Amino acid sequence: MATEMALVKPISKFSCSTPIFSSSRYGKFTTVRMSSTSQPSPTTKTAGKKASKTAIKETLLTPRFYTTDFDEMETLFNTEINRNLNQSEFEALLQEFKTDYNQTHFVRNKEFKEAADKIDGPLRQIFVEFLERSCTAEFSGFLLYKELGRRLKKTNPVVAEIFSLMSRDEARHAGFLNKGLSDFNLALDLGFLTKARKYTFFKPKFIFYATYLSEKIGYWRYITIYRHLKENPEYQCYPIFKYFENWCQDENRHGDFFSALMKAQPQFLNDWKAKLWSRFFCLSVYVTMYLNDCQRTAFYEGIGLNTKEFDMHVIIETNRTTARIFPAVLDVENPEFKRRLDKMVEINEQLVAVGETDDIPLVKNLKRIPLIAALASELLATYLMPPIESGSVDFAEFEPQLVY
């Protein structure tokens, strides 16, 4: 699923896919258990256990785990109730997923460990965080898709099987990223993660909007990084990026499937409420990615990218793709849009600085109030910018295709 580079899922791949408007609060922390892949000696066993855990800041920008109303999902995809379901389109998509183009793609070699051993200093920790957040986001998608595949099996076996095959893709991605952590002598305990993380509830139509955006923005992030490093191999400091060309096609297929799901539910696309929600999710996904990445400029500089230029390219391309299905999108190519994003980055940096002070919690919260109000004001002003009317529920006959 994509987003952070953190490869966001709402929901997703890069942690960009997680909408910024959610129920978590600044300052809340959760511990995600990590296990060292090296074997500690008996005398250092206790210390090893302590060192094997790391804390992830649970903020508005953290990748989340999602759940939904599965009963409503079953109703939406019941062929006897919903006559808009184009089963031939879903069957064509199913054949695409069954082909499993990347079945033998994610094969590691000795380059991984050798490259990881050469990464040191602050950049090493940045790579660990990238792998950790990316793995968490992909694993989030795996859990959601797996449950949807299980719950829809009787109602709509074709759609259920597609969800199950998407969960296969997400599990493969998460496992590949987790093996990457082993190059840095770490590993995420995914079983513990499943039980420890809190789940955010989204109604089905919000799952469609957010996950579609997550998968498509993940595609544009992956392919942009891949192309950049292909042209500038001197920045190819870790071989995982060499896998991004094929990897991003998984994201693209997932996005195409969610496009088909929304076409089968025209009530989610053809009224004024759909326009408002479409803009809302575009805003939340784009802003979350931008703020996340601007907190991690060292990562992008480490692979030779200008963070803000990279993000704006990804946002513009994702927005153009999204305009094919969403009834309204943001005018992200208006210079005012980027100006407001940059203002939000400044405010967010001040919020982070407040959290890092030695002030007591009460004082910190008082200092945050005007900053949160300023951030909300910028978000609202950006949302209220004149949108671009777009989208259509009248599509040509479905033809699976790659986007390059």
Coordinates of C-alpha atoms in Angstrom, one line a residue, residues 73 77 144-146 148-149 152 158-168 208 257-258 261:
M73 CA -18.4 -3.7 2.2
F77 CA -20.1 -5.8 -3.6
L144 CA -6.6 -4.6 5.6
Y145 CA -6.6 -6.4 2.2
K146 CA -6.3 -9.8 3.8
L148 CA -11.4 -7.8 3.0
G149 CA -10.4 -10.9 1.0
L152 CA -16.0 -10.9 0.7
V158 CA -13.8 -12.4 -7.8
V159 CA -13.3 -9.1 -5.8
A160 CA -12.4 -11.2 -2.7
E161 CA -9.6 -13.0 -4.6
I162 CA -8.2 -9.7 -5.9
F163 CA -8.0 -8.4 -2.3
S164 CA -6.3 -11.6 -1.3
L165 CA -3.7 -11.2 -4.1
M166 CA -3.1 -7.6 -3.2
S167 CA -2.4 -8.7 0.3
R168 CA 0.1 -11.1 -1.2
F208 CA -11.6 3.9 -1.5
F257 CA -8.4 -1.8 -8.9
F258 CA -9.6 0.9 -6.5
L261 CA -14.2 -0.2 -7.2

